[in-house]
Coordinates of C-alpha atoms in Angstrom, one line a residue:
X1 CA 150.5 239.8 -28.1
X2 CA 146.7 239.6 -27.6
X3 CA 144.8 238.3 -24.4
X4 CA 144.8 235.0 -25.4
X5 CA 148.8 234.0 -25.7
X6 CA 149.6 236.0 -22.7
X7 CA 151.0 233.4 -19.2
X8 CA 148.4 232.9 -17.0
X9 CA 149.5 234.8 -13.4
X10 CA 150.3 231.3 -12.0
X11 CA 153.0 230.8 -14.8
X12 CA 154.1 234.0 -14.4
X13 CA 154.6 233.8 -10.6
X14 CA 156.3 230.3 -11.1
X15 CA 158.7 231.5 -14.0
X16 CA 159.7 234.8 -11.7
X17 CA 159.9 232.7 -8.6
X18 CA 161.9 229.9 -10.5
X19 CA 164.3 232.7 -12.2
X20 CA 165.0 234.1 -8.5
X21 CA 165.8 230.5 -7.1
X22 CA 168.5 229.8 -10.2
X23 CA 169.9 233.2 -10.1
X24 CA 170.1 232.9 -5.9
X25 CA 171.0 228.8 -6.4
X26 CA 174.0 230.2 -9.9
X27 CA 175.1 233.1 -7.7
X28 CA 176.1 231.0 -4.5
X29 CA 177.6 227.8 -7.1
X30 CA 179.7 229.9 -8.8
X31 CA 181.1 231.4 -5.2
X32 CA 181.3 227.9 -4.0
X33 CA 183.1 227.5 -7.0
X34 CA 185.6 229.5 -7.1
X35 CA 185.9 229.5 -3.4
X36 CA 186.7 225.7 -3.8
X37 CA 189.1 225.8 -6.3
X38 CA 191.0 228.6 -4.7
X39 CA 190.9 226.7 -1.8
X40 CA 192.5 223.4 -3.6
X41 CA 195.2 225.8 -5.1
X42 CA 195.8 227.0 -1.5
X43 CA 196.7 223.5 -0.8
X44 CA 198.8 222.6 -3.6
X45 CA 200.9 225.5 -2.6
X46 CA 201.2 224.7 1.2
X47 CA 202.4 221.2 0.0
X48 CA 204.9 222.9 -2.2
X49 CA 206.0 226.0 0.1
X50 CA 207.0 222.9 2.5
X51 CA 209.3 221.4 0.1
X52 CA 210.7 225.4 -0.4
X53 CA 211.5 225.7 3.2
X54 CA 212.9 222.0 3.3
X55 CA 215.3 223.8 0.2
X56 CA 215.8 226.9 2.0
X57 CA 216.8 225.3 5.3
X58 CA 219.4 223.0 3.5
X59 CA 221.0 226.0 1.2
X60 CA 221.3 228.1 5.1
X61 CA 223.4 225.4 6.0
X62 CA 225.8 225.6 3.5
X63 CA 224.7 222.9 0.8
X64 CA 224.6 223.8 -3.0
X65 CA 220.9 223.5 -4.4
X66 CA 221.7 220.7 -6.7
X67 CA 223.4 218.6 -3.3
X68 CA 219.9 219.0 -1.5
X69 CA 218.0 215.1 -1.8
X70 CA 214.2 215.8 -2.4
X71 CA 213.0 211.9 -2.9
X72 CA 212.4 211.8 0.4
X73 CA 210.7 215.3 0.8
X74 CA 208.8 215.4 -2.4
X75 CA 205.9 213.6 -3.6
X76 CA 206.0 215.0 -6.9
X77 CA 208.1 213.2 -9.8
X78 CA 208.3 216.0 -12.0
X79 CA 209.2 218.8 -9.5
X80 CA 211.3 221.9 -10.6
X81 CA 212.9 223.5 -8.9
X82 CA 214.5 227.0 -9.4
X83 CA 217.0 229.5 -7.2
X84 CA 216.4 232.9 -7.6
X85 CA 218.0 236.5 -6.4
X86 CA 216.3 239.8 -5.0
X87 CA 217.3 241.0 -8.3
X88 CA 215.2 238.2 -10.2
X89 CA 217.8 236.7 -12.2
X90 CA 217.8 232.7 -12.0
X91 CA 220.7 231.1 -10.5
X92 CA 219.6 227.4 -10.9
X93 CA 216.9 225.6 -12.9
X94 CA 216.7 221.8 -12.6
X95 CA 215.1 221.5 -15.6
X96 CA 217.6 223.8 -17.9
X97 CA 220.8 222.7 -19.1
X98 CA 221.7 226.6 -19.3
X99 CA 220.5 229.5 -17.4
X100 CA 217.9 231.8 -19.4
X101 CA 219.0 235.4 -18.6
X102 CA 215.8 236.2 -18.4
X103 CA 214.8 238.8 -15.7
X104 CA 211.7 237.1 -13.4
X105 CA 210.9 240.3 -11.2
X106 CA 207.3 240.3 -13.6
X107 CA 206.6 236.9 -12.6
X108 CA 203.5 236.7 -10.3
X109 CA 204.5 234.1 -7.7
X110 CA 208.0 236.3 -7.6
X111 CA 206.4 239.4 -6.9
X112 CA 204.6 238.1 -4.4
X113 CA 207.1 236.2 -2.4
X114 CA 209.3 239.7 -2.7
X115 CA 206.3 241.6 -1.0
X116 CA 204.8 238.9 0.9
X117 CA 207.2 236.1 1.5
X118 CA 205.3 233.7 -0.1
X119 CA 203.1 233.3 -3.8
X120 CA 202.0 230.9 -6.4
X121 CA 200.8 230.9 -9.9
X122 CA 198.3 228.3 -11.1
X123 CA 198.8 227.3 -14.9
X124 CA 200.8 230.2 -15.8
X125 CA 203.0 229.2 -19.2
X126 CA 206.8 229.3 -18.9
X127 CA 208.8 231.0 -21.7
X128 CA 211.9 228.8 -20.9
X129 CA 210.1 225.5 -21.7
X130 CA 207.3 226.0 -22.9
X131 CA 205.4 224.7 -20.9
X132 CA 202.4 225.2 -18.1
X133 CA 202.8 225.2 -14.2
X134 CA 201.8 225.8 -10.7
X135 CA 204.6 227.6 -9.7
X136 CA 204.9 228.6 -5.6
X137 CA 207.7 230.2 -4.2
X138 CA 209.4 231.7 -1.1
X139 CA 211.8 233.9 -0.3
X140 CA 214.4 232.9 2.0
X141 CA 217.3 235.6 4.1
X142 CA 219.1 237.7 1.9
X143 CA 216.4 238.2 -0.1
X144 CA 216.7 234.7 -2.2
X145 CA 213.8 233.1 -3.4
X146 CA 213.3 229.3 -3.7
X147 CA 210.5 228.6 -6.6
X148 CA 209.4 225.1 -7.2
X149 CA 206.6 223.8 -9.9
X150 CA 204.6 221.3 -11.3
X151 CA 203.9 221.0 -14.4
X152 CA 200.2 221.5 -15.3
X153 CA 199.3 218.0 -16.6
X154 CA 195.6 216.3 -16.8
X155 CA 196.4 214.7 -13.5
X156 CA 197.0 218.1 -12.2
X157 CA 194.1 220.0 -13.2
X158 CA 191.7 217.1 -12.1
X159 CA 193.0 217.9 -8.5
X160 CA 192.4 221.5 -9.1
X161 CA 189.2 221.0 -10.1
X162 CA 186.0 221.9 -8.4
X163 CA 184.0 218.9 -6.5
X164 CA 181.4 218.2 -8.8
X165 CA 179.4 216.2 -6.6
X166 CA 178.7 219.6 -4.8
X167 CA 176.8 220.8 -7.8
X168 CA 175.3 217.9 -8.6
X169 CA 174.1 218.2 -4.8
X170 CA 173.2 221.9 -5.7
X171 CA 171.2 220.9 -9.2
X172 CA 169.1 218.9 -7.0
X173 CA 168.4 221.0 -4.7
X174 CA 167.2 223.6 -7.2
X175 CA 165.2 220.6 -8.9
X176 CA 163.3 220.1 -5.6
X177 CA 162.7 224.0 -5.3
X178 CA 161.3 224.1 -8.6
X179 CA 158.8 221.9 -7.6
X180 CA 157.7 223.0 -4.6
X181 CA 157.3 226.5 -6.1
X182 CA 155.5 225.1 -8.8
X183 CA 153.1 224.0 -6.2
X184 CA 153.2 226.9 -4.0
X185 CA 152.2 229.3 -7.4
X186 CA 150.0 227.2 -8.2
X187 CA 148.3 227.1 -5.2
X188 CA 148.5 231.5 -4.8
X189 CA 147.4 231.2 -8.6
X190 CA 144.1 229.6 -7.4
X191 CA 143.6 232.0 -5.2
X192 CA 144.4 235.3 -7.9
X193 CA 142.4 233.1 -11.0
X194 CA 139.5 232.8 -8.8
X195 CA 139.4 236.2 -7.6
X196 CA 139.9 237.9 -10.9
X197 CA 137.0 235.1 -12.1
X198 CA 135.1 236.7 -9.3
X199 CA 135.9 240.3 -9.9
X200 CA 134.7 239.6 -13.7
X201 CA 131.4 237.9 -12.3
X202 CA 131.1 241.4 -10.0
X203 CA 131.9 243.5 -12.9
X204 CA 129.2 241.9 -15.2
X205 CA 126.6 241.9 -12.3
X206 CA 126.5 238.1 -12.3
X207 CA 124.7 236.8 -9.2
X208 CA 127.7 235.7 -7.2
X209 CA 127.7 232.5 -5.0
X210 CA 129.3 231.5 -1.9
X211 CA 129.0 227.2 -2.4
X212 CA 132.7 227.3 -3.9
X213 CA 135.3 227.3 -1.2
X214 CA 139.0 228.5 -1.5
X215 CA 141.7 226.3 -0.3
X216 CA 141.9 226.3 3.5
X217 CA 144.8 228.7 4.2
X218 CA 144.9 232.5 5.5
X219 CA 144.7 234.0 1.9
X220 CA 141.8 231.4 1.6
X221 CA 140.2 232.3 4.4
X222 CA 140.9 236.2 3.5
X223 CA 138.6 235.5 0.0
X224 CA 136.2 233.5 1.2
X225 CA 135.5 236.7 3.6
X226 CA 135.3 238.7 0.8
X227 CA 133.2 236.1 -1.4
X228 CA 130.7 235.4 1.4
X229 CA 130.8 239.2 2.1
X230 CA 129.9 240.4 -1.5
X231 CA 127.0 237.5 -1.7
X232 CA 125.0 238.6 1.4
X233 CA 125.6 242.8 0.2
X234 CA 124.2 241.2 -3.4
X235 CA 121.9 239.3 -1.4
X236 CA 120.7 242.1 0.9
X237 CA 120.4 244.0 -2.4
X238 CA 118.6 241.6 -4.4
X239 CA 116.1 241.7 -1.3
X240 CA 116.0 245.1 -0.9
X241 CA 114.7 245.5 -4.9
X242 CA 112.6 242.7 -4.3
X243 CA 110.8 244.4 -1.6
X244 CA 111.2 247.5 -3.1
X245 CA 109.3 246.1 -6.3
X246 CA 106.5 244.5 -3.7
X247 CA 105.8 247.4 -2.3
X248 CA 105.0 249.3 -5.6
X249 CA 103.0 246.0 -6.6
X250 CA 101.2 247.0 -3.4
X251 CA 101.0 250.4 -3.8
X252 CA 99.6 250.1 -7.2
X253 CA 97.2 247.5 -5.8
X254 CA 95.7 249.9 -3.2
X255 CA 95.6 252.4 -5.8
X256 CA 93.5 250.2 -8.3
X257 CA 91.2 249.1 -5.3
X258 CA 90.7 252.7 -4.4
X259 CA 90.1 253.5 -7.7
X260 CA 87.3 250.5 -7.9
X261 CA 85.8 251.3 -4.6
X262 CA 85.2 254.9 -5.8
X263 CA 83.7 253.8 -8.5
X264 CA 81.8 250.8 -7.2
X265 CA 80.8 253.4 -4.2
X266 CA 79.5 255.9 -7.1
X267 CA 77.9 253.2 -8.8
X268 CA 76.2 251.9 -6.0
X269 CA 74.9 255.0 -4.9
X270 CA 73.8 256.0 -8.1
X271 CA 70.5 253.6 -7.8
X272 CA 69.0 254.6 -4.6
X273 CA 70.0 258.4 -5.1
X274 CA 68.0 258.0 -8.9
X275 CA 65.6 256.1 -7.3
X276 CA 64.6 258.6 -3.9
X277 CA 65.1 261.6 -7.0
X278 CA 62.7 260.3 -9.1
X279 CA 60.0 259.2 -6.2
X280 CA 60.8 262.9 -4.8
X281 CA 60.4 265.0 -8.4
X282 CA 57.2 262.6 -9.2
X283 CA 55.3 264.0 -5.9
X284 CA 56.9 267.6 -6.2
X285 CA 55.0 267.7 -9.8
X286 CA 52.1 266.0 -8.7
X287 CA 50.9 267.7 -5.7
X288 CA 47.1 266.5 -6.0
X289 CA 48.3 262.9 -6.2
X290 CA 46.3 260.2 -3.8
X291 CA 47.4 259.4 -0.5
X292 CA 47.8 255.8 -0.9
X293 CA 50.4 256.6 -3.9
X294 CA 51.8 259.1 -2.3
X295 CA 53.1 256.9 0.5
X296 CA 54.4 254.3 -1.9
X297 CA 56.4 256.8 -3.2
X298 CA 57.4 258.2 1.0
X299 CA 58.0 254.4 1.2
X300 CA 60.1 253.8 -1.8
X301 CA 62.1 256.9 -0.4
X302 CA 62.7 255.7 3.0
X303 CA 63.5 251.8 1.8
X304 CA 66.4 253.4 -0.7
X305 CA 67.3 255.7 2.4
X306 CA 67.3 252.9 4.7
X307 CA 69.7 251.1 1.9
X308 CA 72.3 254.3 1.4
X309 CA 72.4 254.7 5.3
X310 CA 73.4 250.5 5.2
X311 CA 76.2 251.0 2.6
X312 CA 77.8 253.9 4.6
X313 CA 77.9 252.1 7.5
X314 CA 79.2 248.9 5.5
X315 CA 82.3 251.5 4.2
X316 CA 83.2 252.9 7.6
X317 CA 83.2 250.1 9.0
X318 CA 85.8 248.5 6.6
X319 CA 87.8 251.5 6.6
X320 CA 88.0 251.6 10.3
X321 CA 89.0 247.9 10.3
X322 CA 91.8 248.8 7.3
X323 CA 92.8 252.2 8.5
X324 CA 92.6 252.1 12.5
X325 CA 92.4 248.9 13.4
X326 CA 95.0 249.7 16.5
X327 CA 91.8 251.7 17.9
X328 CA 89.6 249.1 17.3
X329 CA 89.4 247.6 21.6
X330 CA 89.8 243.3 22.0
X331 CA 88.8 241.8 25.0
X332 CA 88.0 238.4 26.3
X333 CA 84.9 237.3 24.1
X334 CA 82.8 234.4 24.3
X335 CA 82.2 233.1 20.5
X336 CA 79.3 230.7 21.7
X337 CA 77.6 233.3 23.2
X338 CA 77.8 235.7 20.2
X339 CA 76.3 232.9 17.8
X340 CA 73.8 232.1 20.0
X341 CA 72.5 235.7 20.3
X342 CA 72.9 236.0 16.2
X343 CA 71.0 232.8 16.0
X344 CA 68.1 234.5 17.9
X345 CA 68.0 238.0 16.3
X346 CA 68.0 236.0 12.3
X347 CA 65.9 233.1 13.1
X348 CA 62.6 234.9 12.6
X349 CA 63.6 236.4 9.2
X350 CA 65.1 233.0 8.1
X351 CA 61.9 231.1 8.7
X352 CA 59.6 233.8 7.0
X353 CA 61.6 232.8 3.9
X354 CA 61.6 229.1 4.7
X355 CA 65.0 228.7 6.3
X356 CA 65.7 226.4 9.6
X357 CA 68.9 227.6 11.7
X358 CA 70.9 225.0 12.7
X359 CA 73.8 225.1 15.2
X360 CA 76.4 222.7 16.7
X361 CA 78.7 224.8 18.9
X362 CA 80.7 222.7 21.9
X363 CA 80.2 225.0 24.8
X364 CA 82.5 228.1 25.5
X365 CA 84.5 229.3 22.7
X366 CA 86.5 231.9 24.3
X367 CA 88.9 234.4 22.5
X368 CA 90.5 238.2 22.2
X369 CA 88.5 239.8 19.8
X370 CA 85.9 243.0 19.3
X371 CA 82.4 241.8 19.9
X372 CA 80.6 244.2 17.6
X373 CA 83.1 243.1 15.0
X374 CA 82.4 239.7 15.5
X375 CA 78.6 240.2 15.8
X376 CA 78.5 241.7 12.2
X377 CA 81.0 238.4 11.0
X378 CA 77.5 235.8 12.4
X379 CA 74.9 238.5 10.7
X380 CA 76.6 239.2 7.7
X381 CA 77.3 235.8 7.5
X382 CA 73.5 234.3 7.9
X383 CA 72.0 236.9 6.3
X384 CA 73.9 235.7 2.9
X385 CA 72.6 232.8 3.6
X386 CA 69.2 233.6 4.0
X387 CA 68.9 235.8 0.9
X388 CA 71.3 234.1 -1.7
X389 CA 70.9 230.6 -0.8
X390 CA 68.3 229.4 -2.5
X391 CA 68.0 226.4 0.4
X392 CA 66.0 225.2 3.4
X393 CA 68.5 225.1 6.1
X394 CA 71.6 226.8 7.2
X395 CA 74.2 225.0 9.6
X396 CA 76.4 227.1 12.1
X397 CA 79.3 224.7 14.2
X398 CA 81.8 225.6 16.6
X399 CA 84.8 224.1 18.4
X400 CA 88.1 224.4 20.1
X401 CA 91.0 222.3 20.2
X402 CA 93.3 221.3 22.9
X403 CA 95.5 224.8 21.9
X404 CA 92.5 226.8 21.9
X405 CA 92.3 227.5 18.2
X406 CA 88.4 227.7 17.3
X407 CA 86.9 226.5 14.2
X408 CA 83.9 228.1 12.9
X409 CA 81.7 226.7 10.0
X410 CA 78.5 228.4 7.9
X411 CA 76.7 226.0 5.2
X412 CA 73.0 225.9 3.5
X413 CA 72.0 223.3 1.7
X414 CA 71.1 225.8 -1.3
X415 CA 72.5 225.8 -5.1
X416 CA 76.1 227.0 -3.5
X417 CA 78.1 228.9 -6.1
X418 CA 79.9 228.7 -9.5
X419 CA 83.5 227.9 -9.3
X420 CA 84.6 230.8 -11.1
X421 CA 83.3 232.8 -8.3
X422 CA 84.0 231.8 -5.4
X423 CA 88.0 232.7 -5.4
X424 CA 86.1 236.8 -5.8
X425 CA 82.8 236.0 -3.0
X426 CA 85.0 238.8 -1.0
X427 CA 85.4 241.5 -3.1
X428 CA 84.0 244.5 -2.5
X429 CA 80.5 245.0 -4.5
X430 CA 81.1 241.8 -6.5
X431 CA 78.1 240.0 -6.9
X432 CA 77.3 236.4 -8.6
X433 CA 74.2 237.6 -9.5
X434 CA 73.9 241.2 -9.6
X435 CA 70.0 241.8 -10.8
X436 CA 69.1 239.2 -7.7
X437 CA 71.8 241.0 -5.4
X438 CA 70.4 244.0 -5.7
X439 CA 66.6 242.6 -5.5
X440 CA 67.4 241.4 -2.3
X441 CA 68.7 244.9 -0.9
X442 CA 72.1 243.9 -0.4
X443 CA 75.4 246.2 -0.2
X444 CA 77.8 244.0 -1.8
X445 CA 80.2 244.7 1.3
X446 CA 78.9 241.9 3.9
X447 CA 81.1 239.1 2.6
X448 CA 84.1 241.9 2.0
X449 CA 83.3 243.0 5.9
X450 CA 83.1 239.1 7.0
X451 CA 87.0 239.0 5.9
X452 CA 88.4 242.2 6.8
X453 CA 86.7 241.0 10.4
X454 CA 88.3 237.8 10.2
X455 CA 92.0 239.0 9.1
X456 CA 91.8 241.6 11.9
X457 CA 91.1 239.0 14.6
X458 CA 94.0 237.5 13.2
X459 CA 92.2 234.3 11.5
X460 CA 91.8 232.7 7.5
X461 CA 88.6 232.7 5.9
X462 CA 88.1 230.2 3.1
X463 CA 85.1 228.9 0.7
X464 CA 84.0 225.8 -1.2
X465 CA 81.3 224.0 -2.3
X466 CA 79.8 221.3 0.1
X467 CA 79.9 217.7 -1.0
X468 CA 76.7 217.5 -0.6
X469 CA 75.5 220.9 -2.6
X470 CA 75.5 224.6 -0.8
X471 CA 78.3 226.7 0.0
X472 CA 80.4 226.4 2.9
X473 CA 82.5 229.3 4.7
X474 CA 84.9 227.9 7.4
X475 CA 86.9 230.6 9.6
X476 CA 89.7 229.7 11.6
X477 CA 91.0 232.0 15.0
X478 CA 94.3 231.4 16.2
X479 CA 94.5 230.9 19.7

């Protein structure tokens, strides 16, 4: 038979459990059974053996069998009653108008009142009539045995009968414990169909979830175990690939910014190395040339010098803060203090190109931080400002809350910057404008090193456009 006409377990288990309960339930009706009609036939025979000592008690007194009076001692209308001797020939039959010389030795109830003193026969047939009886006899002293019978009528083998109420008692019974089996396997079948549903799930990989409780019971409690067991292992799993897959996604991430900073490095290079090459062969092959061009090209040598000397600084400096940041010292720093002093030192600068510094700081800004670090965060910051602007003032506020979180905002007033831009303003070496990036003698690194700086004080750096025009940077330091 294939898969599909097979018994569920639950029918299974409730057609084995209902085939034990009728064979237990058959096995103990047909002992009562038996037991009840054997004890009904034991009863039937008392009653008769009393009427056989009544007869034996009147014959050792001297009276001939057919004197004795038995209307007063039996109950039975139809009685027979028969005499017979050790040898097992009859001597007297109520019921026969002549003696059958038939020998009765054979007989059951005979042989067993010979052996036993007492015996009886239910519905055995009688070759002399013809007839069926419950024959019980005794044997009395000198080794005669009284036998009396009733004939085996309807009557009869009603009171010989079993007690059918008892199995009607008994059919109901096993009704009832069909029914509560049928319940119990149902209720275990839950249990198996789910766990073979959820060893099928397992087998298949299907993500497995523990929302679906089993009934509240100890093999219940047992599977949801296991259920809740196998979801967190899938779950811890699932986890464990996820991170595994981040931490390629960031491996491959640092590998790709590696591979741009090399390049961006070599690329940036490139121009001031050409540039101090060029100036250097140009004097080597013109060693007459005039003074004054001579130190435009020393000039032009020490200004692309000045530049490389910037840029390696800019890298260590953001490989320190990436790579050995643990190294990098934090003490108690006064934010105010450091804008003020950056203020100072870019003020002249900013007003040679037409630039008024603004600030709004609310006294003491105190946090743990690196002061160098957070020196280079105002400069870098301002000097963006002051050469990629485009505008004629340059705000700087600060403040602290009531948890000591500080709140640091840079804005201008300038042209500000294309939206598609400023989610990549820190990148390292991406410029919005590379021709006037370069012009201006810029790195591409101070807006890379403002965020690393940032990040490594533990704080969020974020850019937009001001309502008003210009760009605005805010920076936020925990507490």
């Amino acid at each position: 038979m294939g898969s599909r006409s097979r018994l569920t377990y639950p029918a299974r288990l409730f057609l084995w459990l209902l085939g034990y309960s009728l064979l237990m339930v058959g096995c103990f009706v047909v002992f009562q059974y038996h037991r009840e009609k054997e004890f009904k036939a034991a009863e039937m025979d008392s009653r008769l053996q009393l009427i056989n000592m009544y007869i034996l008690t009147e014959l050792g007194e001297g009276k001939d069998v057919s004197e004795i009076d038995l209307s007063h001692a039996s109950p039975f209308e139809d009685l027979r009653v028969s005499v017979i001797t050790d040898r097992g020939d009859v001597i007297y039959d109520n019921t026969l108008d002549s003696i059958h010389r038939t020998n009765h030795q054979d007989r059951v109830e005979i042989r067993q009142a010979m052996s036993s003193m007492t015996g009886y026969a239910v519905r055995r047939h009688s070759e002399s009539t013809g007839d069926y009886y419950f024959y019980s006899a005794r044997r009395g002293a000198g080794g005669i045995v009284v036998r009396t019978a009733v004939p085996y009528s309807l009557s009869l083998s009603s009171l010989l009968e079993a007690d059918y109420g008892f199995l009607r008692v008994m059919g109901a019974i096993t009704l009832i414990m069909c029914v509560l089996g049928y319940f119990a396997t149902r209720r275990v079948g839950q249990h198996i169909l789910r766990l073979s549903r959820f060893a099928q799930s397992v087998e298949r990989g299907v993500r497995i979830s523990d929302t679906e409780p089993f009934p509240h019971d100890e093999l219940g409690e047992i599977s949801n175990h296991i259920v809740r067991l196998y979801a967190r292992l899938q779950q811890a799993n699932a986890d464990r690939d996820s991170e595994h897959r981040a931490a390629l996604r960031e491996q491959r991430e640092k590998e790709r910014i590696k591979k741009d900073l090399t390049n961006n490095i070599s690329h940036e290079l490139k121009t001031p190395v050409a540039s101090i090459q060029v100036c250097v062969e140009t004097m080597l092959e013109h060693a007459g040339m005039e003074p004054e061009r001579r130190e435009m090209f020393l000039r032009r040598c020490l200004a692309n010098t000045a530049r490389l000397n910037s840029l390696l600084e800019d890298i260590a400096l953001i490989t320190r803060m990436e790579d050995g940041g643990e190294a990098i010292a934090r003490e108690p720093v006064d934010l105010a203090a450091i804008i003020r002093e950056a203020v100072a030192e870019r003020a002249p600068v900013a007003e040679a190109r037409g630039l008024v510094i603004e600030t709004d700081v609310a006294g003491p800004l105190m946090m743990a931080g690196n002061a160098r670090l957070l020196e280079s965060v105002l400069n870098n910051l301002i000097d963006n400002a002051v050469a990629y602007s485009g505008g004629t003032r340059i705000r700087i506020a600060g403040r602290s809350d009531s948890r000591g979180r500080i709140l640091l905002t840079v804005s201008d007033n300038g042209t500000g910057v294309a939206e598609e831009h400023l989610g990549r303003i820190f990148e390292r070496f991406y410029r919005v404008d590379k021709g006037r990036s370069r012009a201006a003698g810029g790195t591409g690194l101070g807006l890379s090193i403002v965020k690393n700086a940032v990040l490594f004080h533990g704080g969020s750096i974020s850019a937009r456009n001001g309502a008003a025009g210009g760009l605005e940077l805010e920076i936020r330091f925990p507490a």
